[in-house]
JSON list of C-alpha atoms in Angstrom, two decimals:
[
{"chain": "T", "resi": 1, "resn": "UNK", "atom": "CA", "xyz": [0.00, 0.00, 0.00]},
{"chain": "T", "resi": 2, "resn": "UNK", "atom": "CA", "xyz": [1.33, 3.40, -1.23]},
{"chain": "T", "resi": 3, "resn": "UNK", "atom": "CA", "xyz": [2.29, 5.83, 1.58]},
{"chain": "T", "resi": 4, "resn": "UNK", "atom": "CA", "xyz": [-0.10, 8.85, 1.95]},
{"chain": "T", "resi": 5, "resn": "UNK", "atom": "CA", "xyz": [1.51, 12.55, 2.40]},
{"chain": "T", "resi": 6, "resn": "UNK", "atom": "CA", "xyz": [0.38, 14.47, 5.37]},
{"chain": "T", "resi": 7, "resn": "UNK", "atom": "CA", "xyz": [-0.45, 18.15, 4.74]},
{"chain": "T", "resi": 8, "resn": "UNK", "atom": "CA", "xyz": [-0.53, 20.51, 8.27]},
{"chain": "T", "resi": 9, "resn": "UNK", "atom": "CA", "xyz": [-3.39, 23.11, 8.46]},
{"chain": "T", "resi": 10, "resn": "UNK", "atom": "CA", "xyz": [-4.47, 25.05, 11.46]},
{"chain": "T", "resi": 11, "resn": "UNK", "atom": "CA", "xyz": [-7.77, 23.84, 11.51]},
{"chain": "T", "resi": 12, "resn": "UNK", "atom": "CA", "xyz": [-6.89, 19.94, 11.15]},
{"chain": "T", "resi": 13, "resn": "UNK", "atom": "CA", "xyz": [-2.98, 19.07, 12.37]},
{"chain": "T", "resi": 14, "resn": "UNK", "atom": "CA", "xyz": [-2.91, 16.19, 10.07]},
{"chain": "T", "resi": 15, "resn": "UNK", "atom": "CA", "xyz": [-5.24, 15.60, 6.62]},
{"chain": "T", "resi": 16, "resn": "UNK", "atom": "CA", "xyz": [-4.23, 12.46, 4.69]},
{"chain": "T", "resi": 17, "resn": "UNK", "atom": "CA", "xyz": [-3.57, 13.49, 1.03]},
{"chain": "T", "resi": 18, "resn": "UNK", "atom": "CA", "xyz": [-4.70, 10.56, -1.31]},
{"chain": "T", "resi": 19, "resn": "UNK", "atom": "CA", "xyz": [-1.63, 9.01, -3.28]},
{"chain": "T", "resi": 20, "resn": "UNK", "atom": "CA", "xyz": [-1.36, 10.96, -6.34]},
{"chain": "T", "resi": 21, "resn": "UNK", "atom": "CA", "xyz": [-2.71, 13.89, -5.80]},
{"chain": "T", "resi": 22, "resn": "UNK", "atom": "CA", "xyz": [-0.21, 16.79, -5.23]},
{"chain": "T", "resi": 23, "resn": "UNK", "atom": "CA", "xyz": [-0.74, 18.85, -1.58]},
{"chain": "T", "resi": 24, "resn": "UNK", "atom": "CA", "xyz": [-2.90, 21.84, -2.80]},
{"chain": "T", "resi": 25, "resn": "UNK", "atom": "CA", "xyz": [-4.72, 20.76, -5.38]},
{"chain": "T", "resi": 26, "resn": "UNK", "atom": "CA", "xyz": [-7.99, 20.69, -4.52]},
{"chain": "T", "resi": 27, "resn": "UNK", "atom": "CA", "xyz": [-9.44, 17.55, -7.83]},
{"chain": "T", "resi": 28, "resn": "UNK", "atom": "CA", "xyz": [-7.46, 15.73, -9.74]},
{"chain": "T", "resi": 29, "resn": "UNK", "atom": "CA", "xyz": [-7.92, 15.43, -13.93]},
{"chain": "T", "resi": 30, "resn": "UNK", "atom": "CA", "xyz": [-10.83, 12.91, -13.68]},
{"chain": "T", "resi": 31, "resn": "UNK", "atom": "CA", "xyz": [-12.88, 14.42, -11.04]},
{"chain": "T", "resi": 32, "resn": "UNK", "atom": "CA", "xyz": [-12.16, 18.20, -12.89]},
{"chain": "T", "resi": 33, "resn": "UNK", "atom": "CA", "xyz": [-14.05, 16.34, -15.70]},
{"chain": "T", "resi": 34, "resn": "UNK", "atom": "CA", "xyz": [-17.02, 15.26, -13.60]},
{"chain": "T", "resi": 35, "resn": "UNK", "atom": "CA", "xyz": [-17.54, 18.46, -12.41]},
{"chain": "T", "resi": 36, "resn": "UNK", "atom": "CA", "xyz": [-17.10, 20.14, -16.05]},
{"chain": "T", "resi": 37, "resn": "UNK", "atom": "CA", "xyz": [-19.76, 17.09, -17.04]},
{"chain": "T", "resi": 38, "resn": "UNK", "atom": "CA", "xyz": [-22.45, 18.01, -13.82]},
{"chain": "T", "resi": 39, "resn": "UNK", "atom": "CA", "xyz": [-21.91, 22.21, -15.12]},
{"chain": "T", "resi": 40, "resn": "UNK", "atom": "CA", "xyz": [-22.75, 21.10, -18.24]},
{"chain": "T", "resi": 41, "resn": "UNK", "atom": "CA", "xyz": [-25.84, 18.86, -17.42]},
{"chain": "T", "resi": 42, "resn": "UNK", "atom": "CA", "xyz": [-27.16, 21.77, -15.18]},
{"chain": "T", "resi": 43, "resn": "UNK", "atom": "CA", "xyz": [-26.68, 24.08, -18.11]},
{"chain": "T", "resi": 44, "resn": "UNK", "atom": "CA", "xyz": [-28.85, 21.69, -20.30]},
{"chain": "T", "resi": 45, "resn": "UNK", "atom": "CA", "xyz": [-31.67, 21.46, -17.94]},
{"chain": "T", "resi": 46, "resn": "UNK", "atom": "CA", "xyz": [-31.92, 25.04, -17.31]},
{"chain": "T", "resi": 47, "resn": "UNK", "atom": "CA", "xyz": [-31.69, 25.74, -21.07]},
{"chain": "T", "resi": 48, "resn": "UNK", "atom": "CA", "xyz": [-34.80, 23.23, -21.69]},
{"chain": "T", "resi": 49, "resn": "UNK", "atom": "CA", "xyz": [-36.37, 25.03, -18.58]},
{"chain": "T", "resi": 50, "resn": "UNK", "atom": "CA", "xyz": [-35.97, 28.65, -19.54]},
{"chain": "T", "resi": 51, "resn": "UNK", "atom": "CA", "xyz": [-36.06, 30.73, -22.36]},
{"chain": "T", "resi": 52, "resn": "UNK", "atom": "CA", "xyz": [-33.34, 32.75, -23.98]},
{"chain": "T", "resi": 53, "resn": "UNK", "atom": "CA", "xyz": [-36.13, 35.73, -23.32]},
{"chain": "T", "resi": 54, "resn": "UNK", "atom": "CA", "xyz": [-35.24, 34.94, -19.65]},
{"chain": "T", "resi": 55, "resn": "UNK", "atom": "CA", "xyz": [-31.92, 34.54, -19.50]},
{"chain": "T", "resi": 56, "resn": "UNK", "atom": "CA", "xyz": [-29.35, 34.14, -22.05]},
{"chain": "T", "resi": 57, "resn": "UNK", "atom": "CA", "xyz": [-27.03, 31.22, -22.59]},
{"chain": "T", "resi": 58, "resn": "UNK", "atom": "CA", "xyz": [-24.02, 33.37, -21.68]},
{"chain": "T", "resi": 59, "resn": "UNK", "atom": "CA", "xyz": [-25.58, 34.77, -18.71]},
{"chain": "T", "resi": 60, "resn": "UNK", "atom": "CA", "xyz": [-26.75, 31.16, -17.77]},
{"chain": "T", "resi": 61, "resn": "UNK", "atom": "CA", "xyz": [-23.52, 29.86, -18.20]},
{"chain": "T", "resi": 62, "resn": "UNK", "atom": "CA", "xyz": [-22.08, 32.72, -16.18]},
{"chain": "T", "resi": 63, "resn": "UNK", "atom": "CA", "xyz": [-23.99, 32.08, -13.50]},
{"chain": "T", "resi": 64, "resn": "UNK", "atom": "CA", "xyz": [-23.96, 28.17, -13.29]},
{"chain": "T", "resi": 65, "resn": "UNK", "atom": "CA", "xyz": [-20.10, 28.70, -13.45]},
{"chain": "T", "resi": 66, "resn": "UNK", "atom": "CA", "xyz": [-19.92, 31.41, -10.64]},
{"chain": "T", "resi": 67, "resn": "UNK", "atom": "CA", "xyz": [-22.31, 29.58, -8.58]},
{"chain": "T", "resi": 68, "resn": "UNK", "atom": "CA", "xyz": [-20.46, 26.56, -8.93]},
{"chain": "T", "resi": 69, "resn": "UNK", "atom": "CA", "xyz": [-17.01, 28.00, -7.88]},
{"chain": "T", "resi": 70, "resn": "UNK", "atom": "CA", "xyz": [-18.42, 29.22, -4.75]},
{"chain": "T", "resi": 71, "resn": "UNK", "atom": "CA", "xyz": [-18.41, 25.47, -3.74]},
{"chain": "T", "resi": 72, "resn": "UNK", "atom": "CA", "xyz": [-14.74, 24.40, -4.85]},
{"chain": "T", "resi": 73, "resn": "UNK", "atom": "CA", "xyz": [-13.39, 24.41, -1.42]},
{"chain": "T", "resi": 74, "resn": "UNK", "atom": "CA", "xyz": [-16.45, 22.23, 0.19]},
{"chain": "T", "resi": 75, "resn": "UNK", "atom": "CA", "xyz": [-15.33, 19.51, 1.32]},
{"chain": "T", "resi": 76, "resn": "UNK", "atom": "CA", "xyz": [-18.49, 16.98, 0.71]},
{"chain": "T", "resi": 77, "resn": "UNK", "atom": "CA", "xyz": [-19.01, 17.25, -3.01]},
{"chain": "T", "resi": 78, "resn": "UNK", "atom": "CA", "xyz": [-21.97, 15.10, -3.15]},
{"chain": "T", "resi": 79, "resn": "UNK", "atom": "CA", "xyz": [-24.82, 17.17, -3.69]},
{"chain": "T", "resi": 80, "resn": "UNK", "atom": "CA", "xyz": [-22.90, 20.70, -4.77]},
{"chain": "T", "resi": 81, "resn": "UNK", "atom": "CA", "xyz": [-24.70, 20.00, -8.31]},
{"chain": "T", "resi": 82, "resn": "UNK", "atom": "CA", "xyz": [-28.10, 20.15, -6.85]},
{"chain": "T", "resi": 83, "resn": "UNK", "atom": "CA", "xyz": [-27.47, 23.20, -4.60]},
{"chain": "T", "resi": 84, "resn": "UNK", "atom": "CA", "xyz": [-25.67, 24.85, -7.77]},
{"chain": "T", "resi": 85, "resn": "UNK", "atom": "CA", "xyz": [-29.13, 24.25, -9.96]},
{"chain": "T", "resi": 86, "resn": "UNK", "atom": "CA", "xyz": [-30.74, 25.42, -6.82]},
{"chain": "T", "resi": 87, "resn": "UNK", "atom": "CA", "xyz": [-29.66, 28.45, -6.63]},
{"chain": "T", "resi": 88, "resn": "UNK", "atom": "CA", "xyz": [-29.53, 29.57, -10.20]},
{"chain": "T", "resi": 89, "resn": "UNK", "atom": "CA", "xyz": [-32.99, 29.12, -10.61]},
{"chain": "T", "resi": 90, "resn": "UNK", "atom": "CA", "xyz": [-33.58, 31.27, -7.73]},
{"chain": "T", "resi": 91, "resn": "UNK", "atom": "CA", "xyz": [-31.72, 33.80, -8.88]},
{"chain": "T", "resi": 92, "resn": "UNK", "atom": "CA", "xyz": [-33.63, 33.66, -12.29]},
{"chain": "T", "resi": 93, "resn": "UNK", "atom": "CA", "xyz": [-36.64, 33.58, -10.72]},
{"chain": "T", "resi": 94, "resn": "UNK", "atom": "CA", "xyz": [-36.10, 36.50, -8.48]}
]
């Protein structure tokens, strides 16, 4: 079994770093791509949901994009997707 770096932080003396992935980095290649496949899914739906007299594609993509980088440092990924969707259709709606 691989040894696992140790990375010191205030908040948590020791956090195991998964073999592979460089201290810092906060995804690796393959789970970059997930997340670039769950933006674009949410941008689908929301294009089939609303109209470009609502909101344009840029501005949609803007916003799924913004929304979604306010979540890169959480550390339980599981459901960012759904609160991402979440709140851009609140903020189309309001």
């Amino acid at each position: 079994m691989p040894e696992q770096q140790v990375r010191q932080t205030a908040a948590h003396p020791t956090v195991p770093v998964p073999p592979g992935m460089e201290p810092g980095r906060l995804a690796s290649p393959a789970m970059e791509r997930s997340e670039n496949d769950q933006i674009d899914e949410i941008i689908s739906r929301l294009e089939r949901r609303y109209t470009r007299d609502q909101i344009s594609s840029a501005d949609l993509n803007s916003r799924v994009r913004g929304f979604y980088r306010d979540f890169a440092t959480a550390r339980i990924r599981s459901f960012v997707s759904v609160f991402v969707e979440r709140l851009v259709r609140r903020s189309i709606e309001t």
